[in-house]
Short mmCIF file of C-alpha atoms in Angstrom, two decimals:
data_model
loop_
_atom_site.label_atom_id
_atom_site.label_comp_id
_atom_site.label_asym_id
_atom_site.label_seq_id
_atom_site.Cartn_x
_atom_site.Cartn_y
_atom_site.Cartn_z
CA MET U 1 -0.05 -0.07 0.16
CA LYS U 2 2.96 2.31 0.98
CA LYS U 3 4.17 1.84 -2.58
CA ILE U 4 0.94 2.67 -4.42
CA GLY U 5 0.82 6.02 -2.42
CA LEU U 6 4.38 6.86 -3.30
CA ILE U 7 3.72 6.10 -7.07
CA CYS U 8 0.49 8.50 -7.04
CA LEU U 9 2.78 11.12 -5.26
CA ILE U 10 5.54 10.71 -7.89
CA PHE U 11 2.64 11.00 -10.82
CA ALA U 12 1.45 14.31 -9.47
CA LEU U 13 4.87 15.56 -9.20
CA LEU U 14 5.61 14.76 -13.06
CA LEU U 15 2.49 16.46 -13.89
CA THR U 16 3.48 19.43 -12.02
CA PHE U 17 6.93 19.85 -13.81
CA THR U 18 5.50 19.01 -17.35
CA PRO U 19 6.99 21.43 -19.69
CA ALA U 20 4.72 24.33 -20.87
CA SER U 21 5.28 23.91 -24.52
CA THR U 22 2.69 21.27 -24.73
CA THR U 23 0.19 24.07 -24.51
CA VAL U 24 -0.83 26.43 -27.05
CA HIS U 25 -2.27 29.90 -25.53
CA ALA U 26 -4.66 31.74 -27.30
CA ASP U 27 -2.42 34.52 -27.42
CA GLU U 28 0.19 32.63 -28.88
CA ALA U 29 -1.52 31.17 -31.76
CA ASN U 30 -3.50 32.71 -34.97
CA THR U 31 -6.56 33.94 -36.47
CA TYR U 32 -6.53 34.89 -40.08
CA TYR U 33 -8.29 37.33 -42.12
CA ALA U 34 -9.70 35.99 -45.22
CA LYS U 35 -10.71 38.00 -48.22
CA ILE U 36 -14.16 37.61 -50.32
CA LEU U 37 -13.15 37.55 -53.81
CA SER U 38 -16.69 36.38 -55.21
CA SER U 39 -19.98 37.72 -55.41
CA SER U 40 -21.86 34.81 -54.01
CA THR U 41 -19.87 34.08 -50.82
CA TYR U 42 -22.25 33.03 -47.97
CA PHE U 43 -22.15 33.52 -44.35
CA TYR U 44 -23.98 30.44 -42.72
CA SER U 45 -25.36 30.02 -39.32
CA SER U 46 -24.20 26.17 -39.23
CA PRO U 47 -21.32 24.50 -41.03
CA ASN U 48 -23.66 22.73 -43.53
CA ASP U 49 -24.20 23.81 -47.07
CA TYR U 50 -28.19 23.77 -47.13
CA ASP U 51 -30.59 26.54 -47.86
CA ASP U 52 -31.79 27.45 -44.09
CA ALA U 53 -28.20 27.50 -43.21
CA ARG U 54 -27.33 30.39 -45.36
CA LEU U 55 -27.82 33.81 -43.88
CA PHE U 56 -26.62 36.16 -46.42
CA ILE U 57 -24.03 36.89 -49.09
CA ILE U 58 -21.04 38.74 -47.85
CA PRO U 59 -19.99 42.05 -49.78
CA SER U 60 -17.43 40.86 -52.35
CA SER U 61 -13.91 42.51 -51.71
CA TYR U 62 -14.35 42.63 -47.84
CA PHE U 63 -12.94 40.00 -45.13
CA VAL U 64 -13.97 37.46 -42.56
CA LEU U 65 -11.90 36.69 -39.62
CA LEU U 66 -11.39 33.02 -39.63
CA LEU U 67 -11.51 31.45 -36.09
CA ASP U 68 -11.32 27.69 -36.33
CA ASN U 69 -11.74 24.87 -38.55
CA ALA U 70 -15.54 23.73 -38.00
CA ASN U 71 -14.94 20.43 -40.28
CA GLU U 72 -13.37 19.61 -43.53
CA GLU U 73 -15.64 21.97 -45.58
CA PHE U 74 -16.16 24.99 -43.46
CA TYR U 75 -14.06 27.48 -41.34
CA TYR U 76 -15.85 28.99 -38.10
CA ALA U 77 -15.49 32.76 -38.66
CA LYS U 78 -16.50 36.16 -37.65
CA TYR U 79 -18.07 38.88 -39.80
CA ALA U 80 -18.76 42.48 -38.09
CA ASP U 81 -20.12 41.49 -34.79
CA LEU U 82 -21.51 38.09 -36.07
CA TYR U 83 -20.50 34.42 -35.35
CA GLY U 84 -20.98 31.87 -37.91
CA TYR U 85 -19.28 29.80 -40.90
CA VAL U 86 -17.91 30.17 -44.34
CA LYS U 87 -17.16 27.54 -46.81
CA LYS U 88 -13.29 26.98 -47.23
CA ASN U 89 -13.25 27.03 -51.00
CA ASP U 90 -15.05 30.49 -50.98
CA VAL U 91 -12.63 32.54 -49.08
CA THR U 92 -8.84 33.21 -49.70
CA PRO U 93 -6.77 33.55 -46.36
CA MET U 94 -4.25 36.40 -46.14
CA ASP U 95 -1.37 37.26 -44.28
CA GLY U 96 -2.07 40.63 -43.11
CA THR U 97 -4.80 42.68 -40.96
CA PRO U 98 -7.03 44.95 -42.95
CA SER U 99 -7.75 48.43 -41.58
CA SER U 100 -11.70 48.14 -42.93
CA PRO U 101 -12.25 44.35 -42.94
CA TYR U 102 -16.11 44.62 -42.74
CA ALA U 103 -18.48 46.54 -45.01
CA ASN U 104 -20.12 49.48 -43.30
CA SER U 105 -23.80 49.43 -44.94
CA THR U 106 -27.12 51.05 -43.83
CA PHE U 107 -30.66 51.63 -44.89
CA ARG U 108 -33.90 53.25 -43.75
CA ASN U 109 -37.37 51.94 -43.34
CA PHE U 110 -40.09 53.96 -44.74
CA SER U 111 -43.04 51.75 -44.28
CA PRO U 112 -45.69 53.61 -42.58
CA ASN U 113 -46.75 50.41 -40.33
CA GLY U 114 -43.31 49.50 -39.42
CA LEU U 115 -41.38 46.73 -40.96
CA SER U 116 -41.34 43.20 -39.55
CA ILE U 117 -38.09 41.49 -38.79
CA TYR U 118 -38.13 37.63 -39.76
CA SER U 119 -36.33 34.64 -38.88
CA ARG U 120 -36.31 33.54 -42.53
CA PRO U 121 -36.68 35.79 -45.98
CA GLN U 122 -40.12 34.57 -46.13
CA SER U 123 -43.71 35.92 -45.18
CA GLY U 124 -44.62 32.51 -42.98
CA ALA U 125 -41.47 32.54 -40.74
CA GLU U 126 -41.31 33.73 -37.53
CA ILE U 127 -41.42 37.52 -36.49
CA LEU U 128 -38.51 38.57 -34.52
CA GLY U 129 -39.29 42.27 -33.97
CA SER U 130 -39.86 45.31 -36.05
CA LEU U 131 -38.29 48.41 -37.46
CA GLN U 132 -40.19 51.51 -36.71
CA PHE U 133 -41.33 54.14 -39.57
CA LEU U 134 -38.50 55.94 -40.89
CA GLN U 135 -36.14 54.36 -38.73
CA THR U 136 -32.50 55.31 -40.23
CA ASP U 137 -28.93 53.86 -39.98
CA ILE U 138 -30.24 50.39 -39.91
CA PRO U 139 -27.22 48.00 -39.98
CA LEU U 140 -26.99 45.96 -43.20
CA TYR U 141 -24.77 42.97 -43.10
CA GLY U 142 -25.86 41.56 -46.48
CA GLU U 143 -28.61 40.46 -48.99
CA ILE U 144 -30.12 37.20 -49.84
CA VAL U 145 -32.78 36.20 -52.31
CA GLY U 146 -36.02 34.97 -50.82
CA GLU U 147 -39.84 34.89 -51.21
CA GLU U 148 -41.28 37.76 -53.39
CA LEU U 149 -44.09 39.08 -51.08
CA PHE U 150 -46.15 40.39 -53.93
CA GLU U 151 -46.32 40.59 -57.74
CA ASP U 152 -43.60 42.98 -59.41
CA SER U 153 -41.99 43.59 -55.97
CA THR U 154 -38.96 41.92 -55.19
CA ASN U 155 -37.37 38.91 -53.89
CA THR U 156 -34.07 40.55 -52.10
CA TRP U 157 -34.15 40.59 -48.38
CA PHE U 158 -32.09 42.54 -46.03
CA TYR U 159 -30.07 40.93 -43.17
CA CYS U 160 -30.05 43.27 -40.53
CA SER U 161 -29.80 44.19 -36.93
CA THR U 162 -31.99 46.30 -34.51
CA THR U 163 -32.37 46.86 -30.82
CA GLN U 164 -35.74 46.23 -28.90
CA ASN U 165 -36.07 46.17 -25.05
CA GLY U 166 -32.67 46.10 -24.55
CA GLN U 167 -32.01 42.92 -26.80
CA THR U 168 -30.24 43.07 -30.21
CA ILE U 169 -32.26 41.30 -33.18
CA ASN U 170 -30.65 39.95 -36.18
CA GLY U 171 -33.15 38.90 -39.02
CA TYR U 172 -34.65 39.72 -42.36
CA ALA U 173 -36.18 42.72 -43.61
CA PHE U 174 -38.28 43.01 -46.97
CA SER U 175 -36.08 45.29 -48.96
CA TYR U 176 -39.21 46.49 -51.10
CA TYR U 177 -39.66 49.12 -48.00
CA CYS U 178 -36.14 50.12 -47.69
CA ASP U 179 -34.30 53.27 -49.18
CA ILE U 180 -31.51 55.51 -48.58
CA ILE U 181 -29.32 52.33 -48.74
CA VAL U 182 -25.66 53.21 -48.20
CA ARG U 183 -23.70 50.57 -49.79
CA PRO U 184 -19.90 49.98 -49.26
CA THR U 185 -17.46 50.95 -51.99
CA GLU U 186 -14.69 48.22 -53.15
CA ASN U 187 -12.10 47.53 -50.29
CA THR U 188 -8.67 47.47 -52.39
CA GLU U 189 -6.90 46.33 -49.32
CA TYR U 190 -4.86 42.93 -50.30
CA PHE U 191 -2.22 40.88 -48.82
CA PRO U 192 -0.12 37.65 -49.57
CA GLU U 193 -2.21 34.94 -49.66
CA ILE U 194 -1.77 31.91 -47.32
CA THR U 195 -1.40 28.55 -49.20
CA GLY U 196 -0.58 26.32 -46.03
CA GLU U 197 -2.43 24.88 -43.39
CA LEU U 198 -3.97 27.02 -40.76
CA VAL U 199 -3.22 26.76 -37.16
CA PHE U 200 -5.80 28.28 -34.91
CA SER U 201 -5.96 29.44 -31.37
CA ASN U 202 -7.70 26.56 -29.95
CA THR U 203 -5.53 23.93 -31.74
CA LEU U 204 -3.22 21.63 -29.52
CA SER U 205 0.41 21.21 -30.31
CA GLY U 206 1.55 17.69 -31.32
CA GLY U 207 1.87 16.80 -27.66
CA GLY U 208 -1.94 17.12 -27.29
CA GLY U 209 -1.12 19.57 -24.15
CA LEU U 210 -3.32 21.01 -21.73
CA SER U 211 -4.36 24.38 -20.55
CA ASP U 212 -2.67 25.63 -17.30
CA THR U 213 -6.10 25.22 -15.64
CA ALA U 214 -6.77 22.10 -16.86
CA LYS U 215 -3.37 20.95 -15.70
CA ALA U 216 -3.74 22.17 -12.05
CA ILE U 217 -7.14 20.63 -11.80
CA ILE U 218 -5.70 17.18 -12.75
CA ILE U 219 -2.84 18.00 -10.23
CA LEU U 220 -5.20 18.41 -7.34
CA ALA U 221 -7.29 15.47 -8.29
CA VAL U 222 -4.28 13.24 -8.20
CA SER U 223 -2.41 14.67 -5.62
CA LEU U 224 -4.87 15.26 -2.79
CA PRO U 225 -6.26 11.58 -2.79
CA CYS U 226 -2.48 10.59 -2.68
CA LEU U 227 -1.46 12.57 0.19
CA ILE U 228 -4.55 11.30 2.19
CA VAL U 229 -3.48 7.52 1.23
CA LEU U 230 0.12 8.48 2.60
CA TYR U 231 -1.23 9.99 5.85
CA LEU U 232 -3.48 7.13 6.47
CA LEU U 233 -0.60 4.65 5.95
CA LEU U 234 1.96 6.22 8.22
CA SER U 235 0.09 8.19 10.83
CA PRO U 236 -1.95 5.35 12.32
CA SER U 237 0.81 2.95 12.51
CA LYS U 238 2.88 5.85 14.59
CA ARG U 239 -0.10 6.24 16.85
CA LYS U 240 -0.33 2.36 17.39
CA THR U 241 3.31 2.07 18.28
CA SER U 242 3.19 5.00 20.72
CA LYS U 243 0.05 3.88 22.41
CA SER U 244 1.62 0.21 22.64
CA ALA U 245 4.82 1.56 24.20
CA GLU U 246 3.04 3.31 27.02
CA LYS U 247 1.03 0.27 27.71
CA VAL U 248 4.26 -1.58 28.19
CA LYS U 249 5.69 0.83 30.29
CA THR U 250 2.35 0.84 32.54
CA VAL U 251 1.68 -2.57 33.17
CA LYS U 252 3.27 -4.57 36.17
CA ARG U 253 3.80 -7.99 35.53
CA GLY U 254 4.43 -9.21 39.02
CA LYS U 255 1.71 -9.70 41.80
CA ASP U 256 1.77 -9.37 45.58
CA TYR U 257 1.96 -12.49 48.06
CA TYR U 258 2.58 -13.14 51.72
CA GLU U 259 5.41 -15.30 53.12
CA PHE U 260 4.51 -16.78 56.40
CA ASN U 261 6.79 -19.05 58.91
CA GLU U 262 6.03 -22.53 59.65
CA ASP U 263 6.37 -22.26 63.19
CA ASP U 264 3.16 -20.17 63.30
CA LEU U 265 1.05 -23.11 62.24
CA THR U 266 2.21 -25.03 65.24
#
């Protein structure tokens, strides 16, 4: 049993002195800006290429920030204040940081009754909120083709953002009722293209290292029980030894007896 406790303690000490090079910290690894060179690059809500996952078309010539590999086909990415996914084949990773990576587009709503914001670009979708009459400077992330609400109108919807009751609402506004549209000019920023494999901030090194927090938890989880085992193995034996010694010192082996003279019997 003593050997088991000592082995546990040694294992905990080895974890304590594991080299820090097995961990890749977020501030030591990379994210990458990727340029949109196509006029049909979608920003997705999930890493799947189906219609309901497509949120909007990202304005051409601008950038997305690549954060991680989602799967073999998609990157996890950031565009403006939105987080989602882009197809790897639709973007071009570049070695540089653009000064204006995201398009700055806005519009106004001129519908007198307000303009509903839908969860999908179609009339039967859930209504998430609404835009007020003549509300201006509404952030416009991108456009997408959806349902034409009435004949000879349009099938273009704006993926936009507004705030109601202290909460941010992102969804689709029917563009027929939108004007004063501020569209971005072409972004001419360009950097050397990255052709090799991208290594992201949460990618572990070849050693499969753990973060410092995870390592500390493991150390505590392993070392504390081992120390308790050692204490139980060593301390009771000492107490028993000391108590036994005390008993030996206090116990008297002899007994009292009375000597008498044989002459007293006569």
